Amino acid sequence: MGSLATRLTLSFVTVGIIGAILVALLTGLRTRVEFSRFVGNRDLEALSDALSAYYLVKGDWEGVERFVQSDRRLHTWGNRVVVVDEQNNIAYGPGPRVGPAAYEADTLARGVAIEVNGERVGVALLEEERFAGNRPGLPLNGESAFLSGVTWAAIVSAGIAGLLALALGLWLTRTLTRPIHALTEAAQAMAGGQLGLQVDVPNDDELGRLAASFNQMSHDLAHASQVQKQMTADIAHDLRTPLSILRGYAEALQDQTLAGSPELYGIMVDEVMHLERLVNDLRTLSLAETGGLALNLRAVDPKALLERAGLKYVLAAEQQGIALRLEAADDLPSIMVDVDRMTQVLNNLVANALRHTTAGEIVLTAAQEGNEVVMAVRDTGAGIAPEDTPYIFERFYRVDKSRQRAGQSPASGLGLAIVKALVEAHKGSIQVTSTPQHGSTFTLRLPALATS
Ligand code: ADP
């Protein structure tokens, strides 16, 4: 069954319908029986008239059976009628006629008197059941029998519906509480520091979705905690390498095992600059992520922004034998950006594209989509493996885990994290699509400035 709401509704509806059907069936059955008893009592009057006419002609009850049997209407009711004569003997009835005092006076009082010329000649009684042996049956008080019959039917159907509701309730409770227990236990374990726990997702109802969300949250928390630890280790590592190089040179200079030279000082300055860049990157990142970055926003033409980024790398691309192209319409709406920051973003994306592309082209595009301007940097480079794509915007995430790149500044793994934080600080978003060996496309979406 689909959703929990559907399951609950269907269960209640089932119990309701079965209860209603039971009440209808049992009370209906009972009503039919009781109704025929009522009709019987009514027809007893007609029967007593016919019997008194018979007595008037015959003068006694001799042969009354044949009379009743011969008349179809009398016969129908006659099967359940007892005629008692004035001496309280059974004159007509299913049992043999036996001695006096067959009925009590109050029983007789419930029957219909048969009178001839104002004189009472007998009593007609309606039997509840057929006689058992010669024991005369007792006529029931119709109204109370009807009521007790209907009450009985209602009690039985209520009982059956109640049992059914109990069974359904137990089943529902079991299916509801099992995943809730599992979730509670997992949440408690998580509160105790056990991150990354997963619970079973039994089906696709509300609880299933809750369990799936819990699993996602648990996985994300475990990942965030891992990233946090990794970041501390990465910062320590990235600071330690240039620091130990600087220390080595400084100590060698101090005990004069090395003589100072422009090359040596050059290396030391490079290391200090690397340290500076790392600290600046971390600062930019934390400012952008916490919303503390001061942005000098102004309306800018997206095409002009891309041209600026393209120009910076056109020479490098040419040297690598890669075509660097721009595809953008002239009439794009402006975007509100901090030019320096957005240039930093685009430079970073183009530099990455150049670094990972050995042949083909890099295309910078800009287009309008609804009330957004979409800018993209597309390359025909190495691409990114699907298992890496979800993480490349994370701090210190490097696809190539070896940190140094020959002839270039060391990869910090902060570039795309800063790009993402800066784009988001501009109320935009960034995504990547990539096919290994075919290339990657980084797509930026920024709100377009309404043209009035
Ligand atoms: P890094 O400083 O290591 O370049 P980034 O945050 O800029 O760090 O990039 C993260 C990772 O994403 C890089 O290690 C790189 O492997 C991968 N990457 C980024 N851009 C591209 C691209 N255009 N093509 C292929 N891989 C890329």
Short mmCIF file of C-alpha atoms and ligand atoms in Angstrom, two decimals:
data_model
loop_
_atom_site.label_atom_id
_atom_site.label_comp_id
_atom_site.label_asym_id
_atom_site.label_seq_id
_atom_site.Cartn_x
_atom_site.Cartn_y
_atom_site.Cartn_z
CA MET A 1 0.00 0.00 0.00
CA GLY A 2 1.19 3.48 -0.82
CA SER A 3 1.28 6.24 1.73
CA LEU A 4 0.69 6.00 5.43
CA ALA A 5 -2.28 8.34 5.09
CA THR A 6 -3.83 6.01 2.49
CA ARG A 7 -3.16 2.99 4.68
CA LEU A 8 -4.77 4.61 7.72
CA THR A 9 -7.73 5.89 5.72
CA LEU A 10 -8.30 2.53 4.03
CA SER A 11 -8.12 0.70 7.36
CA PHE A 12 -10.67 2.98 8.99
CA VAL A 13 -12.91 2.84 5.94
CA THR A 14 -12.66 -0.98 5.90
CA VAL A 15 -13.64 -1.26 9.56
CA GLY A 16 -16.45 1.25 9.01
CA ILE A 17 -17.81 -0.53 5.94
CA ILE A 18 -17.61 -4.00 7.49
CA GLY A 19 -19.31 -2.70 10.66
CA ALA A 20 -22.04 -1.07 8.59
CA ILE A 21 -22.53 -4.21 6.47
CA LEU A 22 -22.76 -6.40 9.58
CA VAL A 23 -25.26 -4.09 11.26
CA ALA A 24 -27.31 -3.90 8.06
CA LEU A 25 -27.24 -7.68 7.50
CA LEU A 26 -27.99 -8.78 11.05
CA THR A 27 -30.54 -6.12 11.86
CA GLY A 28 -32.14 -6.64 8.45
CA LEU A 29 -32.44 -10.35 9.09
CA ARG A 30 -33.81 -9.77 12.54
CA THR A 31 -36.19 -7.09 11.32
CA ARG A 32 -37.62 -9.45 8.71
CA VAL A 33 -38.32 -12.12 11.36
CA GLU A 34 -39.82 -9.63 13.77
CA PHE A 35 -41.81 -7.92 11.07
CA SER A 36 -43.45 -11.14 10.04
CA ARG A 37 -44.37 -11.68 13.70
CA PHE A 38 -46.04 -8.27 13.71
CA VAL A 39 -47.95 -9.03 10.57
CA GLY A 40 -48.95 -12.32 12.15
CA ASN A 41 -50.46 -10.54 15.15
CA ARG A 42 -52.35 -8.18 12.89
CA ASP A 43 -53.75 -11.04 10.84
CA LEU A 44 -54.79 -12.83 14.00
CA GLU A 45 -57.74 -10.44 14.19
CA ALA A 46 -58.87 -11.45 10.73
CA LEU A 47 -58.34 -15.08 11.64
CA SER A 48 -60.49 -14.79 14.79
CA ASP A 49 -63.29 -13.24 12.69
CA ALA A 50 -63.14 -16.20 10.30
CA LEU A 51 -63.08 -18.62 13.24
CA SER A 52 -66.07 -17.00 14.92
CA ALA A 53 -67.99 -17.25 11.64
CA TYR A 54 -67.09 -20.95 11.55
CA TYR A 55 -68.28 -21.46 15.15
CA LEU A 56 -71.48 -19.61 14.42
CA VAL A 57 -72.30 -22.07 11.64
CA LYS A 58 -71.00 -25.26 13.34
CA GLY A 59 -71.79 -24.53 17.00
CA ASP A 60 -68.51 -26.19 18.13
CA TRP A 61 -64.83 -26.58 17.07
CA GLU A 62 -65.28 -30.00 15.47
CA GLY A 63 -63.47 -30.14 12.08
CA VAL A 64 -61.84 -26.73 12.53
CA GLU A 65 -58.51 -28.13 11.20
CA ARG A 66 -59.98 -28.92 7.83
CA PHE A 67 -61.51 -25.43 7.71
CA VAL A 68 -58.18 -23.74 8.46
CA GLN A 69 -56.22 -26.00 6.08
CA SER A 70 -58.65 -25.40 3.24
CA ASP A 71 -58.41 -21.61 3.38
CA ARG A 72 -55.08 -20.47 1.90
CA ARG A 73 -54.93 -17.22 3.87
CA LEU A 74 -55.92 -18.85 7.16
CA HIS A 75 -53.57 -21.71 6.46
CA THR A 76 -50.54 -19.41 6.10
CA TRP A 77 -51.04 -18.06 9.56
CA GLY A 78 -52.84 -21.07 10.79
CA ASN A 79 -49.58 -22.97 11.03
CA ARG A 80 -48.67 -20.71 13.89
CA VAL A 81 -52.12 -20.31 15.44
CA VAL A 82 -53.53 -22.06 18.47
CA VAL A 83 -57.23 -21.98 19.25
CA VAL A 84 -58.15 -22.61 22.85
CA ASP A 85 -61.79 -23.33 23.73
CA GLU A 86 -63.66 -22.03 26.71
CA GLN A 87 -62.59 -25.05 28.80
CA ASN A 88 -58.96 -24.12 28.10
CA ASN A 89 -58.52 -27.17 25.86
CA ILE A 90 -56.56 -26.80 22.63
CA ALA A 91 -59.22 -26.87 19.89
CA TYR A 92 -56.77 -26.28 17.09
CA GLY A 93 -52.98 -26.40 17.04
CA PRO A 94 -50.02 -28.46 16.06
CA GLY A 95 -49.94 -30.58 19.26
CA PRO A 96 -52.47 -33.20 20.37
CA ARG A 97 -55.43 -31.90 22.28
CA VAL A 98 -54.75 -32.39 25.90
CA GLY A 99 -56.56 -31.74 29.11
CA PRO A 100 -57.64 -28.56 30.74
CA ALA A 101 -55.56 -25.56 31.82
CA ALA A 102 -53.26 -25.68 28.79
CA TYR A 103 -52.50 -22.01 29.22
CA GLU A 104 -52.17 -19.57 32.11
CA ALA A 105 -54.77 -16.83 32.36
CA ASP A 106 -52.33 -14.04 31.49
CA THR A 107 -51.16 -15.92 28.40
CA LEU A 108 -54.74 -16.25 27.28
CA ALA A 109 -55.21 -12.53 27.90
CA ARG A 110 -52.60 -11.82 25.21
CA GLY A 111 -54.58 -13.72 22.57
CA VAL A 112 -57.59 -12.53 20.58
CA ALA A 113 -61.01 -13.54 21.87
CA ILE A 114 -63.30 -15.39 19.43
CA GLU A 115 -66.86 -14.25 20.04
CA VAL A 116 -70.16 -15.39 18.66
CA ASN A 117 -73.17 -13.18 19.31
CA GLY A 118 -71.28 -11.38 22.06
CA GLU A 119 -70.40 -14.66 23.76
CA ARG A 120 -66.84 -15.80 24.10
CA VAL A 121 -66.29 -19.23 22.53
CA GLY A 122 -62.47 -19.42 22.50
CA VAL A 123 -59.16 -17.59 22.20
CA ALA A 124 -56.78 -17.45 19.21
CA LEU A 125 -53.09 -17.29 20.16
CA LEU A 126 -50.07 -16.80 17.95
CA GLU A 127 -47.30 -19.31 18.58
CA GLU A 128 -43.71 -18.10 18.82
CA GLU A 129 -42.26 -21.45 17.71
CA ARG A 130 -43.79 -24.73 16.64
CA PHE A 131 -44.87 -26.91 19.49
CA ALA A 132 -42.27 -29.16 20.95
CA GLY A 133 -44.23 -32.31 21.75
CA ASN A 134 -47.51 -31.20 23.31
CA ARG A 135 -46.01 -28.34 25.26
CA PRO A 136 -47.81 -25.23 24.25
CA GLY A 137 -45.49 -22.42 23.10
CA LEU A 138 -45.78 -18.97 24.52
CA PRO A 139 -46.71 -16.06 22.38
CA LEU A 140 -44.12 -13.31 22.65
CA ASN A 141 -44.76 -9.71 23.20
CA GLY A 142 -43.97 -8.52 19.62
CA GLU A 143 -42.55 -5.11 20.43
CA SER A 144 -40.02 -6.21 23.01
CA ALA A 145 -39.01 -9.20 20.87
CA PHE A 146 -38.39 -6.84 17.98
CA LEU A 147 -36.32 -4.51 20.11
CA SER A 148 -34.31 -7.28 21.73
CA GLY A 149 -33.68 -8.84 18.30
CA VAL A 150 -32.39 -5.60 16.84
CA THR A 151 -30.27 -4.91 19.94
CA TRP A 152 -28.79 -8.37 19.71
CA ALA A 153 -27.91 -7.83 16.05
CA ALA A 154 -26.32 -4.48 16.83
CA ILE A 155 -24.26 -5.95 19.69
CA VAL A 156 -23.00 -8.83 17.56
CA SER A 157 -22.06 -6.58 14.65
CA ALA A 158 -20.41 -4.07 16.96
CA GLY A 159 -18.45 -6.94 18.52
CA ILE A 160 -17.27 -8.29 15.15
CA ALA A 161 -16.39 -4.79 13.90
CA GLY A 162 -14.56 -4.15 17.19
CA LEU A 163 -12.49 -7.34 16.82
CA LEU A 164 -11.68 -6.42 13.25
CA ALA A 165 -10.67 -2.91 14.30
CA LEU A 166 -8.45 -4.43 16.99
CA ALA A 167 -6.72 -6.72 14.46
CA LEU A 168 -6.22 -3.87 12.00
CA GLY A 169 -5.04 -1.57 14.79
CA LEU A 170 -2.47 -4.13 15.95
CA TRP A 171 -1.21 -4.59 12.40
CA LEU A 172 -1.01 -0.83 11.83
CA THR A 173 0.73 -0.23 15.16
CA ARG A 174 3.30 -2.87 14.31
CA THR A 175 4.07 -1.43 10.88
CA LEU A 176 4.19 2.10 12.33
CA THR A 177 6.23 1.52 15.43
CA ARG A 178 8.95 -0.69 13.94
CA PRO A 179 10.56 2.02 11.79
CA ILE A 180 9.97 4.62 14.53
CA HIS A 181 11.86 2.44 17.03
CA ALA A 182 14.69 1.97 14.53
CA LEU A 183 14.84 5.73 13.92
CA THR A 184 14.80 6.54 17.63
CA GLU A 185 17.64 4.13 18.32
CA ALA A 186 19.69 5.49 15.43
CA ALA A 187 19.02 9.11 16.51
CA GLN A 188 20.11 8.30 20.07
CA ALA A 189 23.27 6.59 18.81
CA MET A 190 23.93 9.65 16.65
CA ALA A 191 23.48 11.97 19.64
CA GLY A 192 26.10 9.80 21.35
CA GLY A 193 28.56 10.61 18.56
CA GLN A 194 28.06 7.63 16.24
CA LEU A 195 27.74 9.45 12.93
CA GLY A 196 26.84 7.86 9.60
CA LEU A 197 24.36 5.28 10.96
CA GLN A 198 21.80 4.05 8.43
CA VAL A 199 18.33 2.64 9.14
CA ASP A 200 16.26 0.29 6.98
CA VAL A 201 13.91 2.01 4.56
CA PRO A 202 11.05 -0.53 4.45
CA ASN A 203 8.73 1.16 1.96
CA ASP A 204 7.95 4.38 0.21
CA ASP A 205 5.39 5.85 2.63
CA GLU A 206 5.88 8.89 4.89
CA LEU A 207 7.92 6.85 7.37
CA GLY A 208 10.03 5.43 4.55
CA ARG A 209 10.75 8.95 3.36
CA LEU A 210 11.52 10.05 6.92
CA ALA A 211 13.98 7.15 7.23
CA ALA A 212 15.52 8.05 3.84
CA SER A 213 15.92 11.70 4.96
CA PHE A 214 17.44 10.52 8.22
CA ASN A 215 19.91 8.34 6.29
CA GLN A 216 20.81 11.27 4.07
CA MET A 217 21.27 13.57 7.08
CA SER A 218 23.35 10.96 8.89
CA HIS A 219 25.52 10.45 5.82
CA ASP A 220 25.96 14.23 5.32
CA LEU A 221 26.84 14.74 8.99
CA ALA A 222 29.42 11.98 8.89
CA HIS A 223 30.83 13.47 5.71
CA ALA A 224 30.88 17.03 7.13
CA SER A 225 32.65 15.79 10.25
CA GLN A 226 35.17 13.94 8.08
CA VAL A 227 35.71 17.08 5.94
CA GLN A 228 36.23 19.15 9.07
CA LYS A 229 38.90 16.79 10.37
CA GLN A 230 40.47 16.53 6.96
CA MET A 231 40.54 20.31 6.62
CA THR A 232 42.41 20.80 9.87
CA ALA A 233 44.93 18.19 8.76
CA ASP A 234 45.19 19.81 5.31
CA ILE A 235 45.75 23.31 6.70
CA ALA A 236 48.42 21.95 9.05
CA HIS A 237 50.08 20.11 6.19
CA ASP A 238 49.93 23.04 3.78
CA LEU A 239 51.42 25.36 6.37
CA ARG A 240 54.11 22.94 7.45
CA THR A 241 55.76 22.41 4.06
CA PRO A 242 56.63 26.08 3.28
CA LEU A 243 57.41 26.73 6.93
CA SER A 244 59.93 23.87 7.11
CA ILE A 245 61.53 25.03 3.84
CA LEU A 246 61.82 28.58 5.23
CA ARG A 247 63.17 27.31 8.51
CA GLY A 248 65.75 25.14 6.74
CA TYR A 249 67.04 28.06 4.69
CA ALA A 250 66.96 30.47 7.64
CA GLU A 251 68.97 28.04 9.81
CA ALA A 252 71.48 27.40 7.00
CA LEU A 253 71.90 31.15 6.58
CA GLN A 254 72.22 31.55 10.34
CA ASP A 255 75.06 29.04 10.72
CA GLN A 256 76.46 30.13 7.37
CA THR A 257 76.35 26.66 5.80
CA LEU A 258 74.66 28.47 2.89
CA ALA A 259 75.66 31.80 1.51
CA GLY A 260 72.82 34.21 0.73
CA SER A 261 72.11 34.56 -2.98
CA PRO A 262 69.33 36.17 -5.07
CA GLU A 263 68.05 32.66 -6.07
CA LEU A 264 67.87 31.52 -2.45
CA TYR A 265 66.08 34.66 -1.34
CA GLY A 266 63.83 34.22 -4.37
CA ILE A 267 62.81 30.74 -3.19
CA MET A 268 62.18 32.07 0.31
CA VAL A 269 59.97 34.88 -1.02
CA ASP A 270 58.00 32.34 -3.13
CA GLU A 271 57.33 30.25 -0.04
CA VAL A 272 56.24 33.27 1.97
CA MET A 273 53.94 34.29 -0.90
CA HIS A 274 52.49 30.81 -0.99
CA LEU A 275 51.81 31.01 2.73
CA GLU A 276 50.24 34.42 2.26
CA ARG A 277 48.03 33.13 -0.56
CA LEU A 278 46.89 30.20 1.52
CA VAL A 279 46.01 32.41 4.48
CA ASN A 280 44.24 34.90 2.17
CA ASP A 281 42.28 32.10 0.49
CA LEU A 282 41.17 30.74 3.84
CA ARG A 283 40.15 34.20 4.96
CA THR A 284 38.21 34.92 1.73
CA LEU A 285 36.52 31.56 2.01
CA SER A 286 35.44 31.98 5.60
CA LEU A 287 34.28 35.57 4.95
CA ALA A 288 32.28 34.54 1.88
CA GLU A 289 30.76 31.55 3.65
CA THR A 290 29.72 33.56 6.69
CA GLY A 291 28.36 36.46 4.61
CA GLY A 292 31.03 38.84 5.91
CA LEU A 293 32.57 39.63 2.54
CA ALA A 294 32.12 43.28 1.50
CA LEU A 295 31.00 43.23 -2.15
CA ASN A 296 31.29 46.30 -4.31
CA LEU A 297 28.24 45.51 -6.45
CA ARG A 298 27.54 47.27 -9.72
CA ALA A 299 25.65 46.50 -12.91
CA VAL A 300 27.98 44.77 -15.37
CA ASP A 301 27.60 43.33 -18.86
CA PRO A 302 28.26 39.56 -18.59
CA LYS A 303 29.91 39.49 -22.00
CA ALA A 304 32.43 42.15 -20.91
CA LEU A 305 33.24 40.07 -17.82
CA LEU A 306 33.94 36.99 -19.92
CA GLU A 307 36.04 38.99 -22.38
CA ARG A 308 38.16 40.24 -19.52
CA ALA A 309 38.72 36.72 -18.18
CA GLY A 310 39.39 35.38 -21.69
CA LEU A 311 41.93 38.09 -22.50
CA LYS A 312 44.02 37.23 -19.49
CA TYR A 313 44.48 33.64 -20.67
CA VAL A 314 44.50 34.03 -24.44
CA LEU A 315 48.29 33.91 -24.62
CA ALA A 316 48.63 30.91 -22.30
CA ALA A 317 45.99 29.08 -24.35
CA GLU A 318 47.78 29.87 -27.57
CA GLN A 319 51.03 28.53 -26.13
CA GLN A 320 49.25 25.29 -25.16
CA GLY A 321 47.72 25.03 -28.63
CA ILE A 322 44.18 25.39 -27.29
CA ALA A 323 41.52 27.58 -28.85
CA LEU A 324 39.89 30.01 -26.44
CA ARG A 325 36.52 31.24 -27.73
CA LEU A 326 33.71 33.44 -26.51
CA GLU A 327 30.06 32.82 -27.37
CA ALA A 328 27.72 35.49 -26.04
CA ALA A 329 24.95 37.69 -27.38
CA ASP A 330 25.40 41.47 -27.31
CA ASP A 331 22.08 42.29 -25.73
CA LEU A 332 22.30 40.27 -22.52
CA PRO A 333 20.83 41.82 -19.39
CA SER A 334 23.33 43.16 -16.87
CA ILE A 335 24.19 41.41 -13.62
CA MET A 336 24.93 42.99 -10.25
CA VAL A 337 28.39 41.81 -9.29
CA ASP A 338 31.61 42.82 -7.62
CA VAL A 339 33.80 42.93 -10.74
CA ASP A 340 37.01 41.93 -8.96
CA ARG A 341 35.40 38.98 -7.21
CA MET A 342 33.54 37.75 -10.27
CA THR A 343 36.72 38.10 -12.34
CA GLN A 344 38.48 36.03 -9.69
CA VAL A 345 35.76 33.37 -10.12
CA LEU A 346 36.03 33.29 -13.92
CA ASN A 347 39.84 33.41 -13.87
CA ASN A 348 39.86 30.45 -11.55
CA LEU A 349 37.54 28.45 -13.82
CA VAL A 350 39.51 29.30 -16.98
CA ALA A 351 42.84 28.56 -15.26
CA ASN A 352 41.49 25.17 -14.13
CA ALA A 353 40.22 24.45 -17.65
CA LEU A 354 43.62 25.29 -19.12
CA ARG A 355 45.38 23.16 -16.53
CA HIS A 356 43.25 20.10 -17.31
CA THR A 357 43.03 20.47 -21.10
CA THR A 358 45.77 19.37 -23.45
CA ALA A 359 43.99 19.69 -26.80
CA GLY A 360 40.80 21.10 -28.20
CA GLU A 361 39.16 24.26 -27.00
CA ILE A 362 37.85 26.23 -24.08
CA VAL A 363 34.61 28.07 -24.70
CA LEU A 364 33.23 30.85 -22.51
CA THR A 365 29.48 31.31 -22.98
CA ALA A 366 26.82 33.64 -21.66
CA ALA A 367 23.08 33.46 -22.29
CA GLN A 368 19.83 34.51 -20.73
CA GLU A 369 17.50 31.88 -19.27
CA GLY A 370 14.33 33.33 -17.79
CA ASN A 371 15.38 35.93 -15.28
CA GLU A 372 18.88 34.51 -14.94
CA VAL A 373 22.12 34.99 -16.80
CA VAL A 374 23.90 31.71 -17.34
CA MET A 375 27.65 31.85 -17.86
CA ALA A 376 29.67 28.72 -18.54
CA VAL A 377 33.27 27.65 -18.97
CA ARG A 378 33.42 24.56 -21.18
CA ASP A 379 36.57 22.62 -21.92
CA THR A 380 37.53 19.52 -23.88
CA GLY A 381 39.97 18.38 -21.23
CA ALA A 382 40.48 15.41 -18.92
CA GLY A 383 37.07 15.69 -17.29
CA ILE A 384 36.25 14.64 -13.75
CA ALA A 385 35.31 11.13 -12.62
CA PRO A 386 31.66 10.82 -11.47
CA GLU A 387 32.80 9.78 -7.99
CA ASP A 388 34.73 13.07 -7.64
CA THR A 389 32.16 15.52 -9.02
CA PRO A 390 30.03 15.79 -5.85
CA TYR A 391 33.09 16.87 -3.87
CA ILE A 392 35.17 19.13 -6.08
CA PHE A 393 33.63 22.29 -4.58
CA GLU A 394 34.72 21.22 -1.12
CA ARG A 395 37.67 22.80 0.64
CA PHE A 396 41.00 21.06 0.01
CA TYR A 397 39.43 18.48 -2.29
CA ARG A 398 41.87 17.50 -4.97
CA VAL A 399 41.20 14.88 -7.59
CA ASP A 400 44.92 14.36 -8.07
CA LYS A 401 46.00 13.65 -4.52
CA SER A 402 49.68 14.47 -5.19
CA ARG A 403 49.97 18.05 -4.06
CA GLN A 404 52.77 19.44 -6.10
CA ARG A 405 52.48 20.22 -9.77
CA ALA A 406 55.71 20.47 -11.70
CA GLY A 407 56.54 24.02 -12.65
CA GLN A 408 53.36 25.45 -11.07
CA SER A 409 52.30 26.68 -7.68
CA PRO A 410 51.07 23.86 -5.44
CA ALA A 411 47.40 22.97 -5.71
CA SER A 412 45.64 24.20 -2.62
CA GLY A 413 42.31 22.52 -3.36
CA LEU A 414 40.64 25.76 -2.24
CA GLY A 415 40.04 27.26 -5.70
CA LEU A 416 36.59 25.84 -6.44
CA ALA A 417 35.48 26.16 -2.81
CA ILE A 418 36.20 29.91 -3.06
CA VAL A 419 34.49 30.07 -6.47
CA LYS A 420 31.35 28.49 -5.04
CA ALA A 421 31.33 30.68 -1.91
CA LEU A 422 31.80 33.84 -4.03
CA VAL A 423 29.04 32.88 -6.49
CA GLU A 424 26.67 32.11 -3.64
CA ALA A 425 27.57 35.44 -1.99
CA HIS A 426 26.23 36.97 -5.25
CA LYS A 427 22.97 34.97 -4.78
CA GLY A 428 23.95 32.72 -7.65
CA SER A 429 24.72 29.03 -8.05
CA ILE A 430 27.36 26.91 -9.73
CA GLN A 431 27.21 23.39 -11.12
CA VAL A 432 29.51 21.10 -12.97
CA THR A 433 28.82 18.46 -15.59
CA SER A 434 31.72 16.41 -16.76
CA THR A 435 32.60 13.35 -18.81
CA PRO A 436 36.02 11.82 -18.21
CA GLN A 437 38.26 12.15 -21.29
CA HIS A 438 35.74 14.45 -22.97
CA GLY A 439 35.72 17.58 -20.86
CA SER A 440 33.88 19.56 -18.23
CA THR A 441 31.42 22.42 -18.13
CA PHE A 442 31.17 24.73 -15.12
CA THR A 443 27.86 26.63 -15.23
CA LEU A 444 27.20 29.80 -13.25
CA ARG A 445 23.71 31.19 -12.77
CA LEU A 446 23.24 34.73 -11.55
CA PRO A 447 20.09 36.81 -11.24
CA ALA A 448 19.63 39.11 -14.23
CA LEU A 449 19.03 42.77 -13.58
CA ALA A 450 15.51 43.63 -14.74
CA THR A 451 15.70 45.87 -17.80
CA SER A 452 13.23 48.71 -17.41
P1 ADP B 1 43.06 22.88 -7.10
O1 ADP B 1 43.71 23.98 -6.36
O2 ADP B 1 43.54 21.51 -6.70
O3 ADP B 1 43.00 23.10 -8.57
P2 ADP B 1 40.24 23.35 -7.18
O4 ADP B 1 39.29 23.54 -6.06
O5 ADP B 1 40.42 24.46 -8.12
O6 ADP B 1 41.59 22.90 -6.52
O7 ADP B 1 39.77 22.10 -7.97
C1 ADP B 1 39.44 20.89 -7.31
C2 ADP B 1 39.69 19.70 -8.21
O8 ADP B 1 38.78 19.72 -9.30
C3 ADP B 1 41.06 19.72 -8.81
O9 ADP B 1 41.90 18.86 -8.09
C4 ADP B 1 40.89 19.22 -10.23
O10 ADP B 1 41.33 17.92 -10.34
C5 ADP B 1 39.42 19.26 -10.47
N1 ADP B 1 39.09 20.19 -11.58
C6 ADP B 1 38.78 21.49 -11.47
N2 ADP B 1 38.50 22.03 -12.67
C7 ADP B 1 38.66 21.03 -13.58
C8 ADP B 1 38.52 20.94 -15.00
N3 ADP B 1 38.15 22.01 -15.75
N4 ADP B 1 38.75 19.76 -15.60
C9 ADP B 1 39.08 18.67 -14.86
N5 ADP B 1 39.23 18.69 -13.50
C10 ADP B 1 39.02 19.85 -12.87
#
